[in-house]
Coordinates of C-alpha atoms in Angstrom, one line a residue:
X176 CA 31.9 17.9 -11.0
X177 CA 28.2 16.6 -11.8
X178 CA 28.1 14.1 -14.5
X179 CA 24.3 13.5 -15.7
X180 CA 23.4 10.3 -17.5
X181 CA 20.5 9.6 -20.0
X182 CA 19.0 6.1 -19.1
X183 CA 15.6 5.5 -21.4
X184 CA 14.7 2.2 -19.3
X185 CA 15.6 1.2 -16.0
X186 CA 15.0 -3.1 -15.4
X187 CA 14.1 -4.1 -12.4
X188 CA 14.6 -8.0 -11.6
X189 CA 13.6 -8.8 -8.4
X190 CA 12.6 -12.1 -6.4
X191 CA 8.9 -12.3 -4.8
X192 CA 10.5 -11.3 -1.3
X193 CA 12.4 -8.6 -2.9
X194 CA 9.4 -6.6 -4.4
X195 CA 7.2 -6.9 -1.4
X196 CA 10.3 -5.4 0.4
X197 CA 10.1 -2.5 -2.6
X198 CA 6.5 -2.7 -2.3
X199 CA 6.6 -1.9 1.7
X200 CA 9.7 1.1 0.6
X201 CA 6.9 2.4 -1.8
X202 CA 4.5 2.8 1.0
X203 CA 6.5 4.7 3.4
X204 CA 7.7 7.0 0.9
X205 CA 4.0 7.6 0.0
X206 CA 3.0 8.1 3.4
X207 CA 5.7 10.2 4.3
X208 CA 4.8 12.6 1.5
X209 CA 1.5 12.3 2.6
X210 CA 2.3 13.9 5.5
X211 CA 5.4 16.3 4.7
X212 CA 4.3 16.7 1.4
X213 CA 7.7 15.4 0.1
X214 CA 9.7 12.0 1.0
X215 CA 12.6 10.6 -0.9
X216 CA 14.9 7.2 -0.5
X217 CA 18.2 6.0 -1.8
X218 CA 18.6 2.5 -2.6
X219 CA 22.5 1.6 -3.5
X220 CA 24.4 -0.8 -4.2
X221 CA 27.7 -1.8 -1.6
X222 CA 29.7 0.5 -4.4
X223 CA 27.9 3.4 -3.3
X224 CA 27.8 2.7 0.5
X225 CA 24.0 0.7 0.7
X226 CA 23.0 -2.8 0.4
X227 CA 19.4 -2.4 -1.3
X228 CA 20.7 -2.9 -4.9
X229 CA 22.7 -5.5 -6.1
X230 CA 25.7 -5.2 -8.8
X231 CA 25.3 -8.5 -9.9
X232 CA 23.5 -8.3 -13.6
X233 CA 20.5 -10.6 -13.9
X234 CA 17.0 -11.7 -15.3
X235 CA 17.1 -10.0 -19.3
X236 CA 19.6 -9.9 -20.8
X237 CA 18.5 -6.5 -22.3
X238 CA 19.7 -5.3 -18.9
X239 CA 23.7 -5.0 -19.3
X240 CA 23.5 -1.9 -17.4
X241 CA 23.8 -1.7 -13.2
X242 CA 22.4 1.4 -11.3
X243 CA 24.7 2.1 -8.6
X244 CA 22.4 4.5 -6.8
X245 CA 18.3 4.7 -7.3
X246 CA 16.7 7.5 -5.5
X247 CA 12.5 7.5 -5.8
X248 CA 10.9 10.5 -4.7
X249 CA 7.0 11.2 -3.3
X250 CA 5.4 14.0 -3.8
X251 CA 1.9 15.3 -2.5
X252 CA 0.3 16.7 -5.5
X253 CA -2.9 18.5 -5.3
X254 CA -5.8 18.1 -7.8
X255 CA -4.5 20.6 -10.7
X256 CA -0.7 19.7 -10.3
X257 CA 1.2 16.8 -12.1

């Protein structure tokens, strides 16, 4: 069964270390679609099997809700796509 969930805002509270490390995930994924003209990662938390999120709520506390499992996609684009 597929459940699909609305979120209008995703918060992401992260130390310095932390968003180079997303920073450095951005970049492969990038270059990766660079070349295959698609790239994807999963970041979870240890509920859905990973270690790159955490399910402990922190920073705002507008952010009441955890993401269990993130998944950013690349895509190569040309000029008179998205």
């Amino acid at each position: 069964m597929l459940a699909l969930e609305k979120a209008e805002q995703v918060f992401i509270h992260a130390s310095p270390e932390k968003c180079r490390w997303l920073a450095s995930r951005l970049e492969v994924i990038a270059a990766q679609a660079e070349k295959t003209g698609n790239a994807h990662d999963h970041l979870m938390t240890e509920e859905r099997g990973g270690s790159e999120l955490t399910n402990e709520l922190i920073g705002n506390p507008k952010s009441r809700e955890i993401i269990n499992h993130l998944v950013i996609y690349g895509h190569k684009i040309d000029t008179t796509g998205i």
